PDB file of C-alpha atoms in Angstrom:
ATOM      1  CA  SER A   1      60.610 -47.850  26.450  1.00 90.00           C
ATOM      2  CA  TYR A   2      61.355 -44.595  28.195  1.00 96.00           C
ATOM      3  CA  VAL A   3      59.019 -43.608  31.038  1.00 97.00           C
ATOM      4  CA  LEU A   4      58.271 -40.117  32.349  1.00 98.00           C
ATOM      5  CA  THR A   5      56.724 -39.897  35.817  1.00 98.00           C
ATOM      6  CA  GLN A   6      54.706 -36.899  37.007  1.00 98.00           C
ATOM      7  CA  PRO A   7      52.755 -36.418  40.249  1.00 98.00           C
ATOM      8  CA  PRO A   8      49.028 -36.671  39.525  1.00 98.00           C
ATOM      9  CA  SER A   9      48.260 -33.432  41.302  1.00 98.00           C
ATOM     10  CA  VAL A  10      49.804 -30.319  42.795  1.00 98.00           C
ATOM     11  CA  SER A  11      47.917 -27.729  44.814  1.00 98.00           C
ATOM     12  CA  VAL A  12      49.048 -24.202  45.592  1.00 98.00           C
ATOM     13  CA  ALA A  13      47.551 -20.982  46.919  1.00 98.00           C
ATOM     14  CA  PRO A  14      47.395 -17.903  44.713  1.00 97.00           C
ATOM     15  CA  GLY A  15      50.621 -15.927  44.776  1.00 97.00           C
ATOM     16  CA  GLN A  16      52.692 -18.910  45.824  1.00 98.00           C
ATOM     17  CA  THR A  17      55.114 -20.992  43.751  1.00 98.00           C
ATOM     18  CA  ALA A  18      54.137 -24.290  42.129  1.00 98.00           C
ATOM     19  CA  ARG A  19      56.710 -26.871  41.138  1.00 98.00           C
ATOM     20  CA  ILE A  20      55.716 -29.713  38.832  1.00 98.00           C
ATOM     21  CA  THR A  21      58.249 -32.481  38.420  1.00 98.00           C
ATOM     22  CA  CYS A  22      58.907 -34.901  35.579  1.00 98.00           C
ATOM     23  CA  GLY A  23      61.089 -37.855  36.434  1.00 98.00           C
ATOM     24  CA  GLY A  24      62.969 -40.067  34.019  1.00 98.00           C
ATOM     25  CA  TYR A  25      66.209 -41.996  33.883  1.00 97.00           C
ATOM     26  CA  ASN A  26      69.014 -39.518  33.167  1.00 97.00           C
ATOM     27  CA  ILE A  27      66.439 -37.027  31.884  1.00 98.00           C
ATOM     28  CA  GLY A  28      69.069 -34.312  32.325  1.00 97.00           C
ATOM     29  CA  SER A  29      70.697 -35.595  29.142  1.00 97.00           C
ATOM     30  CA  LYS A  30      67.517 -34.956  27.152  1.00 97.00           C
ATOM     31  CA  SER A  31      65.611 -31.851  26.104  1.00 97.00           C
ATOM     32  CA  VAL A  32      62.340 -31.540  27.989  1.00 98.00           C
ATOM     33  CA  HIS A  33      59.262 -29.753  26.730  1.00 98.00           C
ATOM     34  CA  TRP A  34      56.175 -28.736  28.712  1.00 98.00           C
ATOM     35  CA  TYR A  35      52.543 -28.291  27.653  1.00 98.00           C
ATOM     36  CA  GLN A  36      49.625 -26.661  29.446  1.00 98.00           C
ATOM     37  CA  GLN A  37      46.118 -27.957  28.788  1.00 98.00           C
ATOM     38  CA  LYS A  38      42.974 -26.323  30.099  1.00 98.00           C
ATOM     39  CA  PRO A  39      39.644 -28.192  30.162  1.00 96.00           C
ATOM     40  CA  GLY A  40      38.179 -28.731  26.717  1.00 96.00           C
ATOM     41  CA  GLN A  41      41.168 -27.186  24.962  1.00 98.00           C
ATOM     42  CA  ALA A  42      44.157 -28.447  23.005  1.00 98.00           C
ATOM     43  CA  PRO A  43      47.573 -28.488  24.686  1.00 98.00           C
ATOM     44  CA  VAL A  44      49.705 -25.361  24.450  1.00 98.00           C
ATOM     45  CA  LEU A  45      53.502 -25.377  24.469  1.00 98.00           C
ATOM     46  CA  VAL A  46      54.780 -23.349  27.442  1.00 98.00           C
ATOM     47  CA  VAL A  47      58.438 -24.403  27.738  1.00 98.00           C
ATOM     48  CA  TYR A  48      60.757 -26.074  25.229  1.00 97.00           C
ATOM     49  CA  ASP A  49      64.345 -27.250  25.406  1.00 97.00           C
ATOM     50  CA  ASP A  50      64.269 -27.357  29.203  1.00 97.00           C
ATOM     51  CA  THR A  51      64.188 -23.606  29.777  1.00 97.00           C
ATOM     52  CA  ASP A  52      62.985 -21.641  26.726  1.00 97.00           C
ATOM     53  CA  ARG A  53      59.564 -20.036  26.487  1.00 97.00           C
ATOM     54  CA  PRO A  54      57.576 -19.442  23.290  1.00 96.00           C
ATOM     55  CA  SER A  55      56.620 -15.828  22.740  1.00 96.00           C
ATOM     56  CA  GLY A  56      53.610 -14.851  24.793  1.00 96.00           C
ATOM     57  CA  VAL A  57      54.302 -17.225  27.679  1.00 97.00           C
ATOM     58  CA  PRO A  58      54.794 -15.281  30.930  1.00 97.00           C
ATOM     59  CA  GLU A  59      58.213 -15.245  32.575  1.00 97.00           C
ATOM     60  CA  ARG A  60      56.497 -16.634  35.671  1.00 97.00           C
ATOM     61  CA  LEU A  61      56.711 -20.032  33.987  1.00 98.00           C
ATOM     62  CA  SER A  62      60.213 -21.460  33.905  1.00 98.00           C
ATOM     63  CA  GLY A  63      61.857 -24.819  33.463  1.00 98.00           C
ATOM     64  CA  SER A  64      64.918 -26.637  34.691  1.00 98.00           C
ATOM     65  CA  ASN A  65      66.392 -30.069  34.086  1.00 98.00           C
ATOM     66  CA  SER A  66      69.125 -32.004  35.827  1.00 98.00           C
ATOM     67  CA  GLY A  67      69.912 -35.565  36.782  1.00 98.00           C
ATOM     68  CA  ASN A  68      66.753 -37.622  36.845  1.00 98.00           C
ATOM     69  CA  THR A  69      64.263 -34.774  37.277  1.00 98.00           C
ATOM     70  CA  ALA A  70      62.959 -31.914  35.165  1.00 98.00           C
ATOM     71  CA  THR A  71      60.861 -29.234  36.822  1.00 98.00           C
ATOM     72  CA  LEU A  72      58.325 -26.705  35.621  1.00 98.00           C
ATOM     73  CA  THR A  73      58.134 -23.817  38.077  1.00 98.00           C
ATOM     74  CA  ILE A  74      55.234 -21.398  38.119  1.00 98.00           C
ATOM     75  CA  SER A  75      55.862 -18.323  40.261  1.00 98.00           C
ATOM     76  CA  ARG A  76      53.154 -16.040  41.641  1.00 98.00           C
ATOM     77  CA  VAL A  77      50.489 -18.536  40.713  1.00 98.00           C
ATOM     78  CA  GLU A  78      47.221 -17.145  39.382  1.00 97.00           C
ATOM     79  CA  ALA A  79      43.790 -18.706  39.053  1.00 97.00           C
ATOM     80  CA  GLY A  80      44.312 -18.836  35.291  1.00 97.00           C
ATOM     81  CA  ASP A  81      47.254 -21.224  35.742  1.00 98.00           C
ATOM     82  CA  GLU A  82      44.902 -23.986  36.854  1.00 98.00           C
ATOM     83  CA  ALA A  83      45.319 -26.677  34.209  1.00 98.00           C
ATOM     84  CA  ASP A  84      46.902 -30.010  33.387  1.00 98.00           C
ATOM     85  CA  TYR A  85      50.601 -29.943  32.589  1.00 98.00           C
ATOM     86  CA  PHE A  86      52.448 -32.564  30.546  1.00 98.00           C
ATOM     87  CA  CYS A  87      56.179 -33.037  30.017  1.00 98.00           C
ATOM     88  CA  GLN A  88      57.566 -34.539  26.810  1.00 98.00           C
ATOM     89  CA  VAL A  89      60.899 -35.803  25.536  1.00 97.00           C
ATOM     90  CA  TRP A  90      62.112 -37.444  22.367  1.00 96.00           C
ATOM     91  CA  ASP A  91      63.648 -40.868  22.902  1.00 94.00           C
ATOM     92  CA  GLY A  92      64.896 -43.337  20.350  1.00 89.00           C
ATOM     93  CA  GLY A  93      62.838 -41.918  17.514  1.00 90.00           C
ATOM     94  CA  SER A  94      59.643 -41.635  19.539  1.00 95.00           C
ATOM     95  CA  ALA A  95      57.931 -38.818  21.383  1.00 97.00           C
ATOM     96  CA  VAL A  96      57.172 -39.689  25.007  1.00 98.00           C
ATOM     97  CA  PHE A  97      54.711 -37.828  27.229  1.00 98.00           C
ATOM     98  CA  GLY A  98      54.446 -37.892  30.978  1.00 98.00           C
ATOM     99  CA  GLY A  99      51.206 -38.884  32.661  1.00 98.00           C
ATOM    100  CA  GLY A 100      50.277 -35.283  33.402  1.00 98.00           C
ATOM    101  CA  THR A 101      49.863 -33.203  36.551  1.00 98.00           C
ATOM    102  CA  LYS A 102      46.707 -31.375  37.501  1.00 98.00           C
ATOM    103  CA  LEU A 103      47.538 -28.011  39.038  1.00 98.00           C
ATOM    104  CA  THR A 104      44.856 -26.794  41.415  1.00 98.00           C
ATOM    105  CA  VAL A 105      44.864 -23.194  42.608  1.00 97.00           C
ATOM    106  CA  LEU A 106      43.331 -23.161  46.075  1.00 95.00           C
TER     107      LEU A 106
ATOM    108  CA  GLN B   1      50.150 -17.985  11.070  1.00 95.00           C
ATOM    109  CA  ILE B   2      50.182 -21.749  11.464  1.00 97.00           C
ATOM    110  CA  THR B   3      46.850 -23.525  11.834  1.00 98.00           C
ATOM    111  CA  LEU B   4      45.880 -27.198  11.790  1.00 98.00           C
ATOM    112  CA  LYS B   5      42.485 -28.873  11.732  1.00 98.00           C
ATOM    113  CA  GLU B   6      41.558 -32.514  12.164  1.00 98.00           C
ATOM    114  CA  SER B   7      38.671 -34.189  10.356  1.00 98.00           C
ATOM    115  CA  GLY B   8      37.354 -37.714   9.978  1.00 97.00           C
ATOM    116  CA  GLN B   9      34.894 -40.211  11.383  1.00 96.00           C
ATOM    117  CA  ALA B  10      33.453 -39.281  14.762  1.00 97.00           C
ATOM    118  CA  LEU B  11      32.034 -42.769  15.308  1.00 98.00           C
ATOM    119  CA  VAL B  12      33.781 -45.984  14.345  1.00 98.00           C
ATOM    120  CA  GLU B  13      32.614 -49.538  14.907  1.00 98.00           C
ATOM    121  CA  PRO B  14      34.958 -52.067  16.528  1.00 97.00           C
ATOM    122  CA  THR B  15      37.339 -53.759  14.054  1.00 97.00           C
ATOM    123  CA  GLN B  16      36.841 -50.984  11.492  1.00 98.00           C
ATOM    124  CA  THR B  17      39.558 -48.669  10.195  1.00 98.00           C
ATOM    125  CA  LEU B  18      39.808 -45.040  11.283  1.00 98.00           C
ATOM    126  CA  THR B  19      40.943 -42.427   8.771  1.00 98.00           C
ATOM    127  CA  LEU B  20      41.805 -38.949  10.008  1.00 98.00           C
ATOM    128  CA  THR B  21      42.926 -35.995   7.918  1.00 98.00           C
ATOM    129  CA  CYS B  22      44.968 -33.067   9.166  1.00 98.00           C
ATOM    130  CA  SER B  23      44.560 -29.972   6.994  1.00 98.00           C
ATOM    131  CA  PHE B  24      47.087 -27.264   7.699  1.00 98.00           C
ATOM    132  CA  SER B  25      48.154 -23.806   6.592  1.00 97.00           C
ATOM    133  CA  GLY B  26      51.011 -21.425   7.338  1.00 97.00           C
ATOM    134  CA  PHE B  27      53.791 -23.854   6.503  1.00 96.00           C
ATOM    135  CA  SER B  28      54.781 -26.334   3.817  1.00 94.00           C
ATOM    136  CA  LEU B  29      55.690 -29.981   4.173  1.00 94.00           C
ATOM    137  CA  ASN B  30      58.129 -29.387   1.346  1.00 91.00           C
ATOM    138  CA  THR B  31      60.341 -27.346   3.672  1.00 91.00           C
ATOM    139  CA  SER B  32      63.368 -29.077   5.163  1.00 91.00           C
ATOM    140  CA  GLY B  33      62.938 -29.892   8.848  1.00 90.00           C
ATOM    141  CA  VAL B  34      59.153 -29.645   8.899  1.00 93.00           C
ATOM    142  CA  GLY B  35      57.018 -32.426  10.333  1.00 96.00           C
ATOM    143  CA  VAL B  36      53.442 -33.168  11.367  1.00 98.00           C
ATOM    144  CA  GLY B  37      52.559 -35.482  14.203  1.00 98.00           C
ATOM    145  CA  TRP B  38      49.469 -37.160  15.635  1.00 98.00           C
ATOM    146  CA  ILE B  39      48.764 -37.384  19.364  1.00 98.00           C
ATOM    147  CA  ARG B  40      45.671 -38.770  21.082  1.00 98.00           C
ATOM    148  CA  GLN B  41      44.097 -38.376  24.503  1.00 98.00           C
ATOM    149  CA  PRO B  42      41.451 -40.739  25.943  1.00 98.00           C
ATOM    150  CA  PRO B  43      38.867 -38.924  28.064  1.00 97.00           C
ATOM    151  CA  GLY B  44      40.416 -37.840  31.345  1.00 96.00           C
ATOM    152  CA  LYS B  45      43.760 -39.421  30.533  1.00 97.00           C
ATOM    153  CA  ALA B  46      47.250 -38.488  29.355  1.00 98.00           C
ATOM    154  CA  LEU B  47      48.545 -37.562  25.944  1.00 98.00           C
ATOM    155  CA  GLU B  48      49.836 -40.422  23.819  1.00 98.00           C
ATOM    156  CA  TRP B  49      52.030 -39.858  20.772  1.00 98.00           C
ATOM    157  CA  LEU B  50      51.059 -41.902  17.716  1.00 98.00           C
ATOM    158  CA  ALA B  51      53.053 -40.967  14.623  1.00 98.00           C
ATOM    159  CA  LEU B  52      55.122 -38.320  12.855  1.00 98.00           C
ATOM    160  CA  ILE B  53      55.863 -37.664   9.199  1.00 97.00           C
ATOM    161  CA  TYR B  54      58.768 -35.526   8.002  1.00 96.00           C
ATOM    162  CA  TRP B  55      59.139 -33.253   5.006  1.00 95.00           C
ATOM    163  CA  ASP B  56      61.172 -35.921   3.209  1.00 94.00           C
ATOM    164  CA  GLY B  57      58.543 -38.626   3.657  1.00 93.00           C
ATOM    165  CA  ASP B  58      60.330 -40.385   6.481  1.00 96.00           C
ATOM    166  CA  ASN B  59      58.023 -41.389   9.308  1.00 96.00           C
ATOM    167  CA  ARG B  60      58.031 -42.627  12.869  1.00 97.00           C
ATOM    168  CA  TYR B  61      55.428 -44.620  14.791  1.00 97.00           C
ATOM    169  CA  SER B  62      54.667 -45.412  18.383  1.00 97.00           C
ATOM    170  CA  PRO B  63      56.253 -48.820  19.000  1.00 95.00           C
ATOM    171  CA  SER B  64      53.125 -50.103  20.733  1.00 96.00           C
ATOM    172  CA  LEU B  65      50.805 -49.151  17.833  1.00 97.00           C
ATOM    173  CA  ARG B  66      53.139 -49.448  14.862  1.00 97.00           C
ATOM    174  CA  SER B  67      51.369 -52.441  13.339  1.00 98.00           C
ATOM    175  CA  ARG B  68      48.052 -50.572  13.177  1.00 98.00           C
ATOM    176  CA  LEU B  69      49.152 -47.134  11.991  1.00 98.00           C
ATOM    177  CA  THR B  70      49.950 -45.569   8.632  1.00 98.00           C
ATOM    178  CA  ILE B  71      50.794 -41.897   8.157  1.00 98.00           C
ATOM    179  CA  THR B  72      51.002 -40.281   4.727  1.00 97.00           C
ATOM    180  CA  LYS B  73      51.207 -36.762   3.346  1.00 96.00           C
ATOM    181  CA  ASP B  74      49.753 -34.921   0.378  1.00 95.00           C
ATOM    182  CA  THR B  75      51.998 -31.923   0.027  1.00 94.00           C
ATOM    183  CA  SER B  76      50.018 -30.347  -2.798  1.00 93.00           C
ATOM    184  CA  ARG B  77      46.865 -30.303  -0.661  1.00 96.00           C
ATOM    185  CA  ASN B  78      48.634 -29.437   2.615  1.00 97.00           C
ATOM    186  CA  GLN B  79      47.245 -32.542   4.287  1.00 98.00           C
ATOM    187  CA  VAL B  80      48.494 -35.412   6.414  1.00 98.00           C
ATOM    188  CA  VAL B  81      46.419 -38.579   6.757  1.00 98.00           C
ATOM    189  CA  LEU B  82      46.539 -41.088   9.605  1.00 98.00           C
ATOM    190  CA  THR B  83      44.892 -44.482   9.360  1.00 98.00           C
ATOM    191  CA  MET B  84      44.458 -46.826  12.296  1.00 98.00           C
ATOM    192  CA  THR B  85      43.209 -50.345  11.704  1.00 98.00           C
ATOM    193  CA  ASN B  86      41.257 -52.748  13.896  1.00 98.00           C
ATOM    194  CA  MET B  87      39.729 -50.088  16.116  1.00 98.00           C
ATOM    195  CA  ASP B  88      38.675 -51.027  19.647  1.00 98.00           C
ATOM    196  CA  PRO B  89      36.646 -49.176  22.305  1.00 98.00           C
ATOM    197  CA  VAL B  90      39.892 -48.417  24.153  1.00 98.00           C
ATOM    198  CA  ASP B  91      40.884 -46.296  21.137  1.00 98.00           C
ATOM    199  CA  THR B  92      38.127 -43.829  22.000  1.00 98.00           C
ATOM    200  CA  ALA B  93      39.945 -40.513  22.354  1.00 98.00           C
ATOM    201  CA  THR B  94      40.451 -37.015  21.071  1.00 98.00           C
ATOM    202  CA  TYR B  95      42.950 -37.150  18.238  1.00 98.00           C
ATOM    203  CA  TYR B  96      45.194 -34.132  17.655  1.00 98.00           C
ATOM    204  CA  CYS B  97      47.531 -33.261  14.836  1.00 98.00           C
ATOM    205  CA  ALA B  98      50.389 -30.885  15.555  1.00 98.00           C
ATOM    206  CA  HIS B  99      53.243 -29.059  13.841  1.00 98.00           C
ATOM    207  CA  ARG B 100      56.612 -30.432  14.784  1.00 96.00           C
ATOM    208  CA  ALA B 101      59.325 -27.940  15.647  1.00 92.00           C
ATOM    209  CA  TYR B 102      62.957 -28.799  16.084  1.00 89.00           C
ATOM    210  CA  THR B 103      65.835 -27.217  17.926  1.00 88.00           C
ATOM    211  CA  SER B 104      67.853 -29.712  19.909  1.00 81.00           C
ATOM    212  CA  SER B 105      64.964 -32.183  19.778  1.00 88.00           C
ATOM    213  CA  SER B 106      61.427 -32.421  18.433  1.00 92.00           C
ATOM    214  CA  PHE B 107      58.409 -30.882  20.083  1.00 96.00           C
ATOM    215  CA  PHE B 108      54.954 -29.660  19.015  1.00 97.00           C
ATOM    216  CA  ASP B 109      54.451 -25.920  18.886  1.00 97.00           C
ATOM    217  CA  TYR B 110      51.082 -25.665  17.135  1.00 98.00           C
ATOM    218  CA  TRP B 111      48.128 -27.989  17.672  1.00 98.00           C
ATOM    219  CA  GLY B 112      44.776 -28.491  16.058  1.00 98.00           C
ATOM    220  CA  LEU B 113      41.613 -28.309  18.148  1.00 98.00           C
ATOM    221  CA  GLY B 114      41.291 -32.080  18.101  1.00 98.00           C
ATOM    222  CA  ALA B 115      38.721 -34.560  16.820  1.00 98.00           C
ATOM    223  CA  LEU B 116      36.789 -36.790  19.190  1.00 98.00           C
ATOM    224  CA  VAL B 117      36.586 -40.359  17.950  1.00 98.00           C
ATOM    225  CA  THR B 118      34.245 -42.817  19.647  1.00 98.00           C
ATOM    226  CA  VAL B 119      34.580 -46.537  19.032  1.00 98.00           C
ATOM    227  CA  SER B 120      31.304 -48.289  19.636  1.00 97.00           C
ATOM    228  CA  SER B 121      28.896 -50.672  17.962  1.00 94.00           C
TER     229      SER B 121
END
């Protein structure tokens, strides 16, 4: 089965740039989707199809995908960005989620 | 406006069967391309996809849980039902249903609030 690997945690100071990676074999050939989940809340879609944002998601959040790594980039990080982030792909008829990354704003 | 809401047993004894209902509004499971999926999350852990049912009745299951899962739809009532047999304490989790969107692949653009299910005797 397909495996997506995320770092357990990323820490960044306010105003800086956070990069959250999602590794998978030849993930660049797949469409990657990203979800943000704050404590006690349901996940929220923040990026789909590698780079697209649903309406209402700030332009500060962007995605990229190439080779064996997809990346969610959050520019000018704010305290409100502190959350867990999960990547997801569709592989062989199944949805696959990464293990999640906790973003801490210092 | 799309909304989804999960309901079902909050407490299940080991070996029993869990039945969860997803009641939704704002879309129809009669519409081509539409799907509803189930995803769970044990406390403090990652999301795990369980199952998906499409507008045409086709369905997909997690390979690791396929033998225990059944997903059905009642289009007239705007509901999707997930059953999971032989429940175990490791199945304790928040269970979410979500609307499946599709462009170049499937993803979940609207989620319910989730239902916490505890497996314990």
